[in-house]
Short mmCIF file of C-alpha atoms and ligand atoms in Angstrom, two decimals:
data_model
loop_
_atom_site.label_atom_id
_atom_site.label_comp_id
_atom_site.label_asym_id
_atom_site.label_seq_id
_atom_site.Cartn_x
_atom_site.Cartn_y
_atom_site.Cartn_z
CA MET N 21 36.95 22.56 133.65
CA GLU N 22 39.59 22.20 130.97
CA PHE N 23 42.05 25.04 130.52
CA TYR N 24 44.01 25.29 127.29
CA GLY N 25 47.18 27.28 127.87
CA TYR N 26 50.95 27.48 127.65
CA PHE N 27 53.43 28.29 130.39
CA ARG N 28 54.80 31.43 128.70
CA SER N 29 51.52 32.82 127.38
CA SER N 30 50.68 36.06 129.21
CA SER N 31 46.96 35.65 128.70
CA SER N 32 47.13 32.12 130.11
CA TYR N 33 49.22 33.42 133.03
CA ARG N 34 46.45 35.94 133.85
CA CYS N 35 43.89 33.14 134.04
CA ARG N 36 46.15 30.93 136.17
CA ILE N 37 46.49 33.73 138.74
CA ALA N 38 42.71 34.09 138.84
CA PHE N 39 42.16 30.33 139.20
CA ASN N 40 44.52 30.38 142.18
CA LEU N 41 42.94 33.46 143.79
CA LYS N 42 39.55 31.80 143.45
CA GLY N 43 40.77 28.36 144.53
CA VAL N 44 39.48 26.79 141.31
CA GLU N 45 40.87 23.41 140.20
CA TYR N 46 41.18 22.73 136.47
CA THR N 47 42.55 20.17 134.06
CA PHE N 48 45.44 21.67 132.14
CA LYS N 49 45.72 21.05 128.40
CA GLN N 50 48.95 22.21 126.88
CA VAL N 51 48.92 23.97 123.49
CA HIS N 52 52.57 24.36 122.48
CA LEU N 53 52.80 27.84 120.97
CA LYS N 54 56.37 27.54 119.68
CA GLN N 55 55.43 24.32 117.88
CA GLY N 56 52.40 26.05 116.35
CA GLU N 57 49.76 23.87 118.00
CA GLN N 58 47.46 26.92 118.24
CA HIS N 59 46.95 26.57 114.47
CA SER N 60 45.81 22.94 114.66
CA GLU N 61 42.28 22.10 113.54
CA ALA N 62 41.55 20.61 116.96
CA PHE N 63 42.41 23.84 118.78
CA LYS N 64 40.79 26.11 116.20
CA ALA N 65 37.56 24.19 116.76
CA LEU N 66 37.69 25.69 120.26
CA ASN N 67 39.01 29.10 119.31
CA PRO N 68 38.88 29.99 115.61
CA GLN N 69 41.31 32.86 116.35
CA GLY N 70 44.04 30.31 117.08
CA LEU N 71 44.98 32.18 120.26
CA LEU N 72 45.35 31.06 123.86
CA PRO N 73 43.75 30.71 126.30
CA ALA N 74 40.51 28.77 125.97
CA LEU N 75 38.42 27.41 128.80
CA VAL N 76 35.91 24.59 128.50
CA THR N 77 33.48 24.81 131.39
CA ASP N 78 32.03 21.82 133.26
CA ASP N 79 28.92 22.23 131.08
CA GLY N 80 31.03 21.97 127.92
CA ASP N 81 30.77 25.63 126.93
CA VAL N 82 33.87 27.27 125.46
CA LEU N 83 35.15 30.63 126.66
CA ILE N 84 37.93 32.62 124.97
CA GLN N 85 39.65 36.00 125.65
CA SER N 86 41.33 36.18 129.03
CA LEU N 87 39.48 39.28 130.28
CA ALA N 88 36.15 37.62 129.55
CA ILE N 89 37.32 34.43 131.28
CA LEU N 90 38.47 36.45 134.31
CA GLU N 91 35.11 38.21 134.62
CA TRP N 92 33.22 34.94 134.16
CA LEU N 93 35.29 33.35 136.94
CA ASP N 94 34.60 36.33 139.17
CA GLU N 95 30.87 36.13 138.55
CA THR N 96 30.51 32.36 138.95
CA GLN N 97 33.14 31.26 141.48
CA THR N 98 33.50 31.97 145.16
CA GLY N 99 36.83 33.06 146.64
CA MET N 100 38.58 36.40 146.50
CA PRO N 101 36.75 38.99 144.33
CA LEU N 102 38.79 40.08 141.31
CA LEU N 103 37.12 43.49 141.09
CA SER N 104 36.34 46.15 143.69
CA SER N 105 32.80 46.46 145.07
CA ASP N 106 33.06 50.22 144.41
CA PRO N 107 31.93 51.08 140.84
CA LEU N 108 34.52 53.84 140.38
CA THR N 109 37.45 51.68 141.51
CA ARG N 110 36.06 48.80 139.47
CA ALA N 111 36.11 50.95 136.32
CA GLN N 112 39.67 52.04 137.13
CA GLU N 113 40.80 48.43 137.61
CA ARG N 114 39.20 47.48 134.30
CA GLY N 115 40.80 50.48 132.57
CA PHE N 116 44.24 49.55 133.89
CA ALA N 117 43.77 45.93 132.82
CA GLN N 118 42.71 47.06 129.35
CA VAL N 119 45.78 49.28 128.93
CA ILE N 120 47.75 46.05 129.15
CA ALA N 121 45.45 43.52 127.52
CA CYS N 122 44.16 45.73 124.68
CA GLU N 123 47.03 48.14 124.00
CA ILE N 124 50.36 46.61 125.03
CA HIS N 125 50.04 42.86 124.76
CA PRO N 126 48.72 42.61 121.16
CA LEU N 127 51.89 44.35 119.92
CA GLN N 128 54.20 41.75 121.50
CA ASN N 129 52.24 38.71 120.42
CA LEU N 130 54.09 35.83 118.76
CA ARG N 131 52.20 36.15 115.46
CA VAL N 132 52.99 39.87 115.27
CA LEU N 133 56.70 39.35 116.00
CA LYS N 134 56.86 36.54 113.43
CA TYR N 135 55.25 38.82 110.85
CA LEU N 136 57.77 41.58 111.54
CA THR N 137 60.82 39.34 111.11
CA GLY N 138 59.18 37.11 108.46
CA GLU N 139 57.01 38.81 105.83
CA LEU N 140 58.28 42.31 106.59
CA GLY N 141 61.92 41.22 106.80
CA LEU N 142 62.85 43.23 109.90
CA SER N 143 66.09 42.32 111.70
CA GLU N 144 66.20 41.02 115.29
CA GLY N 145 67.44 44.48 116.32
CA GLN N 146 64.47 46.18 114.67
CA LYS N 147 62.11 43.70 116.33
CA ASP N 148 63.70 44.48 119.70
CA ALA N 149 63.28 48.22 119.03
CA TRP N 150 59.58 47.60 118.31
CA LEU N 151 59.18 45.67 121.56
CA HIS N 152 61.06 48.29 123.55
CA ARG N 153 58.95 51.09 122.11
CA TRP N 154 55.55 49.55 122.80
CA LEU N 155 56.29 47.84 126.11
CA ARG N 156 57.93 50.96 127.53
CA THR N 157 55.15 53.28 126.33
CA GLY N 158 52.49 51.04 127.84
CA LEU N 159 54.21 50.36 131.13
CA GLU N 160 55.06 54.05 131.55
CA ALA N 161 51.31 54.71 131.27
CA CYS N 162 50.71 52.06 133.96
CA GLU N 163 53.28 53.80 136.16
CA GLY N 164 51.49 57.12 135.58
CA LEU N 165 48.15 55.60 136.60
CA LEU N 166 49.66 54.18 139.80
CA GLN N 167 51.53 57.42 140.60
CA ALA N 168 48.28 59.38 140.31
CA ARG N 169 46.81 57.66 143.37
CA SER N 170 47.96 56.98 146.93
CA ALA N 171 50.40 54.10 147.05
CA THR N 172 48.82 50.80 148.09
CA LYS N 173 50.32 47.33 148.29
CA PHE N 174 48.58 46.22 145.10
CA CYS N 175 47.47 48.41 142.17
CA TYR N 176 44.10 49.46 143.59
CA GLY N 177 44.19 48.50 147.24
CA ASP N 178 45.41 46.01 149.78
CA THR N 179 44.20 42.99 147.82
CA PRO N 180 44.99 42.05 144.21
CA SER N 181 42.53 42.77 141.41
CA LEU N 182 42.20 42.44 137.63
CA ALA N 183 44.83 45.21 137.38
CA ASP N 184 47.51 43.17 139.20
CA ILE N 185 46.48 40.02 137.34
CA CYS N 186 47.30 41.77 134.06
CA LEU N 187 50.35 43.69 135.32
CA VAL N 188 52.39 40.72 136.53
CA PRO N 189 52.47 38.76 133.24
CA GLN N 190 53.23 42.00 131.38
CA VAL N 191 56.23 42.76 133.60
CA PHE N 192 57.34 39.13 133.18
CA SER N 193 57.25 39.65 129.40
CA ALA N 194 59.18 42.91 129.64
CA THR N 195 61.93 41.08 131.52
CA ARG N 196 61.91 38.26 128.97
CA PHE N 197 62.24 40.75 126.12
CA ASN N 198 65.05 42.65 127.95
CA VAL N 199 62.98 45.81 128.37
CA ASP N 200 64.28 47.53 131.49
CA ILE N 201 61.57 48.93 133.74
CA SER N 202 63.62 49.36 136.91
CA ASP N 203 63.00 53.14 136.69
CA LEU N 204 59.23 52.60 137.12
CA PRO N 205 59.02 52.45 140.94
CA ARG N 206 55.32 51.77 141.52
CA VAL N 207 55.13 49.12 138.82
CA SER N 208 58.21 47.47 140.35
CA GLU N 209 56.84 47.65 143.92
CA VAL N 210 53.49 46.15 142.98
CA TYR N 211 55.20 43.44 140.94
CA GLU N 212 57.40 42.53 143.94
CA ALA N 213 54.38 42.45 146.27
CA CYS N 214 52.58 40.12 143.86
CA GLN N 215 55.59 37.79 143.67
CA LYS N 216 55.19 37.18 147.41
CA HIS N 217 51.49 36.27 147.06
CA PRO N 218 50.99 32.45 146.85
CA ALA N 219 48.36 32.69 144.07
CA PHE N 220 50.78 34.62 141.87
CA ALA N 221 53.79 32.45 142.77
CA LYS N 222 51.90 29.24 141.90
CA ALA N 223 50.87 30.75 138.54
CA ALA N 224 54.41 31.71 137.50
CA PRO N 225 55.63 30.19 134.20
CA GLN N 226 58.49 28.31 135.88
CA ASN N 227 55.99 26.53 138.15
CA GLN N 228 53.86 25.09 135.33
CA PRO N 229 53.89 21.44 134.23
CA ASP N 230 54.80 22.39 130.64
CA PHE N 231 57.65 24.75 131.61
CA GLU N 232 60.72 24.62 129.39
CA ALA N 233 63.88 26.53 130.30
N1 LIG M 443 43.30 39.27 123.82
C1 LIG M 443 43.58 37.86 123.93
C2 LIG M 443 45.01 37.62 123.48
C3 LIG M 443 45.25 36.19 123.16
C4 LIG M 443 46.67 35.97 122.66
O1 LIG M 443 47.20 36.80 121.93
N2 LIG M 443 47.29 34.84 123.06
C5 LIG M 443 48.65 34.56 122.69
C6 LIG M 443 49.43 34.00 123.86
S1 LIG M 443 49.53 35.15 125.20
C7 LIG M 443 48.68 33.52 121.58
O2 LIG M 443 47.96 32.55 121.63
N3 LIG M 443 49.54 33.72 120.58
C8 LIG M 443 49.70 32.79 119.53
C9 LIG M 443 50.27 33.38 118.28
O3 LIG M 443 50.58 34.58 118.25
O4 LIG M 443 50.41 32.62 117.32
C10 LIG M 443 43.36 37.37 125.37
O5 LIG M 443 43.46 38.20 126.28
O6 LIG M 443 43.05 36.21 125.59
#
């Protein structure tokens, strides 16, 4: 398969973790977000949204949207399941993942931040206030969800799931945007546990072939 991503893209990071948990090999195709390659005609032929990631399967079919890619991987590849076998826990894992992927992440996306400081003329300080507001609100909700259940090593048990796959890139982004979350103990504990897991470590931005300091 061919995976179109970028080292710092959270949605790409989610997929990389899943590839590693599943033991799936892929050919990496860099799309340089800061250089605007997501807007190229070649990439938009794969994803007309101009957003990463995109996956071209061995049969040549194109998949977009990281949550859809994660579920497709889970349904078609062997290796560690990404969702619980229990329907209730599975719905909770999906809900947690969607808090991040549907509610937090879209508000920190490059195109949104560029619109704030470009067309709307907001200052860097106002942009940072925006990021702080929406990342904190979302991650506090994640903390609340984790606090509401017995503490486990990962979000929903002793093995990682879709919830952890979404949490780790989101915490990485919070750190990158200088949003302090050290007062969110369960989020911090789960993040630290994931850092020690080889599938998560291999997927980290600094370990990617296109990494730039
Ligand atoms: N909901 C989408 C989000 C995709 C997305 O926003 N990707 C970002 C990188 S994490 C992107 O390509 N941004 C480019 C831009 O904003 O111009 C998913 O989960 O795949």
